[in-house]
PDB file of C-alpha atoms in Angstrom:
ATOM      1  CA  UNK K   1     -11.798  66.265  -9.602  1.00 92.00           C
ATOM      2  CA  UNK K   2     -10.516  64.351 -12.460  1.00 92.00           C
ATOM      3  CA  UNK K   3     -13.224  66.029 -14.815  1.00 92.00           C
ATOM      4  CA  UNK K   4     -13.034  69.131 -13.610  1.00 94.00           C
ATOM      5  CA  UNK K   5      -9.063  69.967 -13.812  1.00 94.00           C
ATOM      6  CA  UNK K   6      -8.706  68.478 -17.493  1.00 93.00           C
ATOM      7  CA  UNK K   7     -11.723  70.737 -18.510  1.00 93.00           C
ATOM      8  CA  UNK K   8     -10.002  73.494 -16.655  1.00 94.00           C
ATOM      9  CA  UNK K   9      -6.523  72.551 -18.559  1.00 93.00           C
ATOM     10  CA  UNK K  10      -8.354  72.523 -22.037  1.00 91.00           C
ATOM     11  CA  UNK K  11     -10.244  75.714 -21.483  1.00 92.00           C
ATOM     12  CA  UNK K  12      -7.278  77.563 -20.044  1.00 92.00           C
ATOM     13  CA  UNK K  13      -4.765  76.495 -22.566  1.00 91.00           C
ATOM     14  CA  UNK K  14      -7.339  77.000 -25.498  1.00 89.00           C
ATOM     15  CA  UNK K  15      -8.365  80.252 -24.203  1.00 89.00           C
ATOM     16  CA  UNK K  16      -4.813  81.953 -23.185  1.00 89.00           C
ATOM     17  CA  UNK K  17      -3.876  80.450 -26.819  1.00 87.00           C
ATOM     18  CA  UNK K  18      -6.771  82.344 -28.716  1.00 85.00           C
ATOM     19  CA  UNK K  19      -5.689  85.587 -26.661  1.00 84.00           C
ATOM     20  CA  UNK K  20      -2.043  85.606 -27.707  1.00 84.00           C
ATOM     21  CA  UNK K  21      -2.891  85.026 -31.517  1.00 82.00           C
ATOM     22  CA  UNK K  22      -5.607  88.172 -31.500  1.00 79.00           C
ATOM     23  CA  UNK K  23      -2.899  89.847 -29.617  1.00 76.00           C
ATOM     24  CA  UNK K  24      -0.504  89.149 -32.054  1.00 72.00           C
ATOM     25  CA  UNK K  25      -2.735  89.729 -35.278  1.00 68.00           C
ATOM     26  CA  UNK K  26      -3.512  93.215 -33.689  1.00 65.00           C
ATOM     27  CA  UNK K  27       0.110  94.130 -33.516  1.00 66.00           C
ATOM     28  CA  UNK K  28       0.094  92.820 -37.291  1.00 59.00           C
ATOM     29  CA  UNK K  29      -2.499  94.934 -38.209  1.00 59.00           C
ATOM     30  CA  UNK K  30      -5.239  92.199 -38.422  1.00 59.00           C
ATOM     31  CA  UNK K  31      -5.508  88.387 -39.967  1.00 63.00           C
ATOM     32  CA  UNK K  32      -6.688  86.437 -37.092  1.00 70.00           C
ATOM     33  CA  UNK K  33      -9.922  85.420 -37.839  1.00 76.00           C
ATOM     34  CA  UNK K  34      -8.754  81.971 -40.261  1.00 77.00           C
ATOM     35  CA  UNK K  35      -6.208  80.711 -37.087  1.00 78.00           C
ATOM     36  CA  UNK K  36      -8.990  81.750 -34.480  1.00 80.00           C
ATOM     37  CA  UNK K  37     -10.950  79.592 -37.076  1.00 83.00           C
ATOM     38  CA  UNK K  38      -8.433  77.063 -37.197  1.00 83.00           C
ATOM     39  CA  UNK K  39      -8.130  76.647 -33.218  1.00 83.00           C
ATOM     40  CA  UNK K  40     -11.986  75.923 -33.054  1.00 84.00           C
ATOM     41  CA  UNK K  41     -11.634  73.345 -35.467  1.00 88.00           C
ATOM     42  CA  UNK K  42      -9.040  71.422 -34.688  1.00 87.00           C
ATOM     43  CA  UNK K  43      -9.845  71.593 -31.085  1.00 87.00           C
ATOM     44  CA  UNK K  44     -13.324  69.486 -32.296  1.00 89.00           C
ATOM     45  CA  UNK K  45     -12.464  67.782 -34.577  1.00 90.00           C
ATOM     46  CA  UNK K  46     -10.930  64.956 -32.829  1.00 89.00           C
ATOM     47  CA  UNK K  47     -14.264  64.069 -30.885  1.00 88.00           C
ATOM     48  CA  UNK K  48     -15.478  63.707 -34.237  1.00 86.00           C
ATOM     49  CA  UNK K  49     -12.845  60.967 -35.327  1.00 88.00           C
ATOM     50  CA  UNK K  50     -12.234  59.297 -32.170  1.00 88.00           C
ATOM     51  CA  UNK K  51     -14.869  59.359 -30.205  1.00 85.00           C
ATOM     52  CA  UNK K  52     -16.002  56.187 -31.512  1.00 85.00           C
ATOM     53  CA  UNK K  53     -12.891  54.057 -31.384  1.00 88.00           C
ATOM     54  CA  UNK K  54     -12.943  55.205 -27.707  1.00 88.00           C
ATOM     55  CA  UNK K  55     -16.440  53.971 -27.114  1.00 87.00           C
ATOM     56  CA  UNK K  56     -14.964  50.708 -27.846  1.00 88.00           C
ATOM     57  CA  UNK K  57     -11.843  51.307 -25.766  1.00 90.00           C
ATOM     58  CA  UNK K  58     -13.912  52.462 -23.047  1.00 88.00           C
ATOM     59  CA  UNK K  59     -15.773  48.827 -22.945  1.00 88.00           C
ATOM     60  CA  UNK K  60     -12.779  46.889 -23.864  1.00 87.00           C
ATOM     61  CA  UNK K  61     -10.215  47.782 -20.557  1.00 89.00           C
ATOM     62  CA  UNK K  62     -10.885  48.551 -17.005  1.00 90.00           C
ATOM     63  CA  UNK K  63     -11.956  52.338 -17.045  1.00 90.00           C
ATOM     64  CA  UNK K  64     -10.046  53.940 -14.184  1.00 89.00           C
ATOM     65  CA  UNK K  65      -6.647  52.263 -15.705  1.00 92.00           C
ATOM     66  CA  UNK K  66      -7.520  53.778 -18.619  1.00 93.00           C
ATOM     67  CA  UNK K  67      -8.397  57.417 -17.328  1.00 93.00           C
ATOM     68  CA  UNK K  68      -5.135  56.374 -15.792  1.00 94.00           C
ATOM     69  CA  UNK K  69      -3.043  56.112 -18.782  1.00 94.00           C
ATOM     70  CA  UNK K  70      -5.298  59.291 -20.655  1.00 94.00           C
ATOM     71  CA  UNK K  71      -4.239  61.613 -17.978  1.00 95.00           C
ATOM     72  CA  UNK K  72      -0.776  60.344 -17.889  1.00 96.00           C
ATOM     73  CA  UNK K  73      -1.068  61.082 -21.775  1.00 95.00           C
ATOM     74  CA  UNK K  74      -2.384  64.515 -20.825  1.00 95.00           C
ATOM     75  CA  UNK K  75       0.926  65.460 -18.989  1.00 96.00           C
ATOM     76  CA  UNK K  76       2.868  64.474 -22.117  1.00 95.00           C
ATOM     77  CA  UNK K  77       0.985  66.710 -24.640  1.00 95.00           C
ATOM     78  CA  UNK K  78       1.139  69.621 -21.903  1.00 94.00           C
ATOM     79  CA  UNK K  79       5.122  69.774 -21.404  1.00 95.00           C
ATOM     80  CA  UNK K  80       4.752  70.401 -25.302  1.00 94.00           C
ATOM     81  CA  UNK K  81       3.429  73.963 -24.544  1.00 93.00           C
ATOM     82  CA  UNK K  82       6.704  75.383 -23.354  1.00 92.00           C
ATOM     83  CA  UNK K  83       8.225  73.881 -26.361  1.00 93.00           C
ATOM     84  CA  UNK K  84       6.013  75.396 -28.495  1.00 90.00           C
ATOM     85  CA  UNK K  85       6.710  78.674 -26.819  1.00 89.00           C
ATOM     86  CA  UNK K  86      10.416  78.242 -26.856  1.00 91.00           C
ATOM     87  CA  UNK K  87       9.963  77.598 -30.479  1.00 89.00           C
ATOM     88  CA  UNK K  88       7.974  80.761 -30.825  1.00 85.00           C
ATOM     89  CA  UNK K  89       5.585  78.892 -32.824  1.00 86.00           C
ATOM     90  CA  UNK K  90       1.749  79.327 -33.144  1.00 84.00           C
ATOM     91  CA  UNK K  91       1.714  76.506 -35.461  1.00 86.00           C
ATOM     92  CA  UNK K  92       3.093  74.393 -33.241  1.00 90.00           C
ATOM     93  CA  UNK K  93       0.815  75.417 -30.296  1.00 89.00           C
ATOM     94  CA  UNK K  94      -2.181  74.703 -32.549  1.00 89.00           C
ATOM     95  CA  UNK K  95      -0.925  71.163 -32.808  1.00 91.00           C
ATOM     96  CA  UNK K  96      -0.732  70.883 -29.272  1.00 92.00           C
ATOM     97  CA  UNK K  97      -4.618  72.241 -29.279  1.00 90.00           C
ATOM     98  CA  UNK K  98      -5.379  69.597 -31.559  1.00 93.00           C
ATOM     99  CA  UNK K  99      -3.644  66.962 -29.203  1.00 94.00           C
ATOM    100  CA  UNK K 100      -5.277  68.011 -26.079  1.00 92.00           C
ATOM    101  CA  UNK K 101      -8.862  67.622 -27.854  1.00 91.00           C
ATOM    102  CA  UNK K 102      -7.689  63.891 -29.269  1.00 93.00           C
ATOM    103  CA  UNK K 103      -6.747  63.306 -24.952  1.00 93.00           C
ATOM    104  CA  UNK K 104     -10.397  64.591 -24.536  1.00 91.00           C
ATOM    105  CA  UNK K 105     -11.912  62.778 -26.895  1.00 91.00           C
ATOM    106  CA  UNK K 106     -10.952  59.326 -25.585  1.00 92.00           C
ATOM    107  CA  UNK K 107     -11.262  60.588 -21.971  1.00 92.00           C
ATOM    108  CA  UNK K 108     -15.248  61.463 -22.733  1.00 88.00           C
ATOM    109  CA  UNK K 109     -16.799  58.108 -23.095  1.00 87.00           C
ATOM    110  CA  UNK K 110     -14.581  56.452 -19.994  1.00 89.00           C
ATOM    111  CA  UNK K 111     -15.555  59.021 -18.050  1.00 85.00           C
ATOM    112  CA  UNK K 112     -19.694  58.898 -18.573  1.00 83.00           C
ATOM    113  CA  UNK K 113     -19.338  54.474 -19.027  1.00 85.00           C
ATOM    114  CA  UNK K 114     -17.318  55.056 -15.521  1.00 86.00           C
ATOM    115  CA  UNK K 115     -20.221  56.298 -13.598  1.00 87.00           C
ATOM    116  CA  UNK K 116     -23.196  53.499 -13.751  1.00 85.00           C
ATOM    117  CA  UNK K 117     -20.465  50.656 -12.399  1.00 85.00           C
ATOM    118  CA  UNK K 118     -19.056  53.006  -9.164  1.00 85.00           C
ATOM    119  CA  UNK K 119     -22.100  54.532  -8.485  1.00 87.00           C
ATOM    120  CA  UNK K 120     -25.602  52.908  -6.846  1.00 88.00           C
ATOM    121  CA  UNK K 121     -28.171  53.753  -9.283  1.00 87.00           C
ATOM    122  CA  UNK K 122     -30.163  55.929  -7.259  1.00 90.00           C
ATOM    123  CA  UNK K 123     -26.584  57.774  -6.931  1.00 91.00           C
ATOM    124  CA  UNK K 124     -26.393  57.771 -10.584  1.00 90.00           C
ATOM    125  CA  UNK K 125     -28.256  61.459 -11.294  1.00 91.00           C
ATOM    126  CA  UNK K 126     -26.057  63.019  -8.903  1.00 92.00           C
ATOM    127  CA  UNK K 127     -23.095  61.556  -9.846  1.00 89.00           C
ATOM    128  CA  UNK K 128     -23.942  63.014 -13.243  1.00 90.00           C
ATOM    129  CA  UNK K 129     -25.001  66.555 -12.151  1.00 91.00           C
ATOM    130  CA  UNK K 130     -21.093  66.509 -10.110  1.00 91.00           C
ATOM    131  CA  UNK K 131     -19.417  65.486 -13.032  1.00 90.00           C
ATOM    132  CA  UNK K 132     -21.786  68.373 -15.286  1.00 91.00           C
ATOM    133  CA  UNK K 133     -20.695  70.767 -12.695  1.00 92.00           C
ATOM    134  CA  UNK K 134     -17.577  70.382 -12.658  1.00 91.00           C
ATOM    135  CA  UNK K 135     -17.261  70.803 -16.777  1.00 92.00           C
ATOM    136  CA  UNK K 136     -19.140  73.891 -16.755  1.00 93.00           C
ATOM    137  CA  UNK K 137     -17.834  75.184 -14.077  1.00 95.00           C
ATOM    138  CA  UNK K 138     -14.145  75.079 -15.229  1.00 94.00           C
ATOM    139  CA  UNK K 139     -14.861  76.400 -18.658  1.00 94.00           C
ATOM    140  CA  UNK K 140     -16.053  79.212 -16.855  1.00 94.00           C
ATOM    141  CA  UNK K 141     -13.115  79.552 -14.690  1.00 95.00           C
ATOM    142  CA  UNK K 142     -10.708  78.413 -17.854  1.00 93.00           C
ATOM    143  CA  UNK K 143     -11.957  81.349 -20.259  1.00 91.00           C
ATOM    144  CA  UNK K 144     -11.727  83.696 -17.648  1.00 93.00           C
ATOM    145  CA  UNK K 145      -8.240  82.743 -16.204  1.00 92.00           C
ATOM    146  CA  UNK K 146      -6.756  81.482 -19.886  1.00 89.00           C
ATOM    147  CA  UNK K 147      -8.326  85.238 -20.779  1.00 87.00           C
ATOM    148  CA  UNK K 148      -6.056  86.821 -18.036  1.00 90.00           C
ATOM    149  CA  UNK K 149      -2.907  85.061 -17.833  1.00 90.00           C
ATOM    150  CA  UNK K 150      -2.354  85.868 -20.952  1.00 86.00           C
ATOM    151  CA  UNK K 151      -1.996  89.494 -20.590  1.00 84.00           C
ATOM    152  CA  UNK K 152       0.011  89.605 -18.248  1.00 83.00           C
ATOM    153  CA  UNK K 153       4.181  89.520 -18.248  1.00 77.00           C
ATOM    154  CA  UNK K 154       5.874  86.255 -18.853  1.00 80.00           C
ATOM    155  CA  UNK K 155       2.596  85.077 -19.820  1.00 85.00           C
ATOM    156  CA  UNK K 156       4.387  82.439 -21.725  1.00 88.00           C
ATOM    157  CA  UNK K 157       5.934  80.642 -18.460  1.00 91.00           C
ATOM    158  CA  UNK K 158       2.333  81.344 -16.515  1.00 91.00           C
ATOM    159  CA  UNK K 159       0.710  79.323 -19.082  1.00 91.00           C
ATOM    160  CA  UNK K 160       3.185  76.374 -19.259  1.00 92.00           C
ATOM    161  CA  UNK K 161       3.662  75.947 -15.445  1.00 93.00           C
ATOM    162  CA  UNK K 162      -0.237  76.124 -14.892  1.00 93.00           C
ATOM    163  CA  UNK K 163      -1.146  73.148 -17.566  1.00 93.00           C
ATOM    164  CA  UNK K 164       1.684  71.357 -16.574  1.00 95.00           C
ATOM    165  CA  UNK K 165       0.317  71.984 -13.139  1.00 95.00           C
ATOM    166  CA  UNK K 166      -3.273  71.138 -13.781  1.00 95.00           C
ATOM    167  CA  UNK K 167      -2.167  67.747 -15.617  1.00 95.00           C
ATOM    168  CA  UNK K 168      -0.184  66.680 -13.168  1.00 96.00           C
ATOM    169  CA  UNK K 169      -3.382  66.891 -10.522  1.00 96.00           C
ATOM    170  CA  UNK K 170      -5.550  65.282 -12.485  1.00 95.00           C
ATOM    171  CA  UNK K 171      -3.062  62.140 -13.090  1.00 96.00           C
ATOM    172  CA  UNK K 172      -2.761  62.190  -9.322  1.00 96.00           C
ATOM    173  CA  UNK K 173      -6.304  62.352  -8.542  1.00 95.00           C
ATOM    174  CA  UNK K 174      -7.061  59.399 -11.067  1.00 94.00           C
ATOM    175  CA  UNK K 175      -4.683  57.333  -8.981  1.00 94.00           C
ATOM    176  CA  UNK K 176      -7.657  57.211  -6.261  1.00 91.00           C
ATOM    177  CA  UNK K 177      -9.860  56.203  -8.566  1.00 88.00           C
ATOM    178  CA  UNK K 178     -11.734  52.494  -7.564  1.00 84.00           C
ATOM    179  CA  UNK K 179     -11.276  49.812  -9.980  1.00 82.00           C
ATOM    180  CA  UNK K 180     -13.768  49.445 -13.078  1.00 83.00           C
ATOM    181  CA  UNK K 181     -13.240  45.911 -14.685  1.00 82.00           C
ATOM    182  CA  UNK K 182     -13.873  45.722 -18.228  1.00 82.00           C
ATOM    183  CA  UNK K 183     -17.104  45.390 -19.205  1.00 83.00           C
ATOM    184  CA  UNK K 184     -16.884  43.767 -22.968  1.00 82.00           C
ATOM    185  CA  UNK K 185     -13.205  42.636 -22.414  1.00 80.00           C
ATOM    186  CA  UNK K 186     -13.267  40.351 -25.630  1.00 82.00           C
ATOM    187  CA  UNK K 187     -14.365  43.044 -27.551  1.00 83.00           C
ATOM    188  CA  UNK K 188     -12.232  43.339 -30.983  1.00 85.00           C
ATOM    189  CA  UNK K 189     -11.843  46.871 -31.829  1.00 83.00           C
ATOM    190  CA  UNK K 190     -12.321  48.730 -35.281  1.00 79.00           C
ATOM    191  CA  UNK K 191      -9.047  50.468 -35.638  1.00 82.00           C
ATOM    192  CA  UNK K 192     -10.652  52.724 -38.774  1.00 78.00           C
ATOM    193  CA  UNK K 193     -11.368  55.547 -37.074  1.00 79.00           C
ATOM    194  CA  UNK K 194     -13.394  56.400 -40.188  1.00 76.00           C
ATOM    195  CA  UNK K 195     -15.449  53.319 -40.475  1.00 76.00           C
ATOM    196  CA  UNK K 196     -16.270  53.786 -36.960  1.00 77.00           C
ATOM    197  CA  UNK K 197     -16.986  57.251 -37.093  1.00 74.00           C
ATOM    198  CA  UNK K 198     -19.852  56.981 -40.120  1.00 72.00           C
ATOM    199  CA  UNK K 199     -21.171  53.706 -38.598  1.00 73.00           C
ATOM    200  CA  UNK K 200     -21.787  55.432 -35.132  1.00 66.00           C
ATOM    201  CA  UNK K 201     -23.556  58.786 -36.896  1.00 66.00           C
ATOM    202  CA  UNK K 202     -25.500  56.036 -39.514  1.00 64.00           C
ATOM    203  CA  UNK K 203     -26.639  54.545 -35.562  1.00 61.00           C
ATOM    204  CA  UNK K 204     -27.885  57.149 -34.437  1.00 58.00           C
ATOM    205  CA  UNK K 205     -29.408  58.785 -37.164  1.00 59.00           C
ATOM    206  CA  UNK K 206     -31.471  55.726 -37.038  1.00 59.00           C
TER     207      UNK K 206
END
């Protein structure tokens, strides 16, 4: 449930965004494709710079405080989206983009280290195939419903009050979640994101 509504907040948001800026480069006569371009990237480009550090995080504290504090995180970067519409700012909006993929980012590696200490191992391949449900299925629902909300009136308030929404389940949901104790807890964690980042790709391209 967790899983499922912050890929469902991400999608919608991302989605409803990407609407509204084709929208409003149609109106303009055209122009959309470098901010479309800019959305992707931005939206990615925080797994690529802190997905690493959060490895370490992941193994450092107990997991489900940590999803804890991520999704709490998550509520904080969402109540920025009716900002950024009050401020009738795209640029702003695209920040918040960029935010919600750094809340990802360090919520990815928790969530798949979570699994093996909660679950039995022979529960382990389900547990797995729930959690991969649950992402695909609310991309699917996110780029449809991100898609629609935002053509219709007051689109603007539809989209704050349903990620608002949506982060405020999740953060209750992850209050149920069991206890994970750390499982390097004296681990002493490489705060360059970039050192971290080219020493995990030089790891695996090995």
């Amino acid at each position: 449930a967790v899983q499922f509504t912050g890929a469902l907040n991400d999608n919608v948001f991302k989605n409803a965004l990407v609407m509204l800026i084709a929208f409003a480069a149609t109106k303009a006569g055209g122009g959309a494709e470098t901010l479309l371009n800019l959305c992707a990237a931005l939206f990615i480009l925080p797994f690529f710079l802190f997905s690493a550090t959060a490895g370490q995080i992941a193994e450092k504290f107990d997991k489900a405080r940590l999803i804890q504090v991520i999704k709490a995180a998550e509520i904080v970067v969402m109540v920025l989206v009716p900002i950024g519409f009050w401020l009738e700012s795209i640029g702003f909006l695209i920040f918040v983009l960029f935010l919600m993929g750094a809340q990802s980012a360090f919520f990815g590696p928790v969530k798949y280290s979570l699994l093996p200490q909660i679950l039995k191992e022979e529960e382990l391949i389900g547990g797995n195939g729930l959690v991969e449900l649950g992402t695909f299925l609310a991309i699917l629902i996110g780029t449809i419903a991100g898609g629609v909300i935002a053509t219709l009136g007051g689109h603007e308030t539809l989209i704050s009050m349903a990620v608002v929404a949506l982060a405020v389940i999740g953060f209750a949901f992850s209050l149920a979640m069991p206890a994970s104790p750390a499982t390097v807890p004296d681990l002493r964690i490489d705060w360059n994101i970039l050192r971290t980042t080219f020493r995990g790709m030089e790891m695996a391209s090995e």
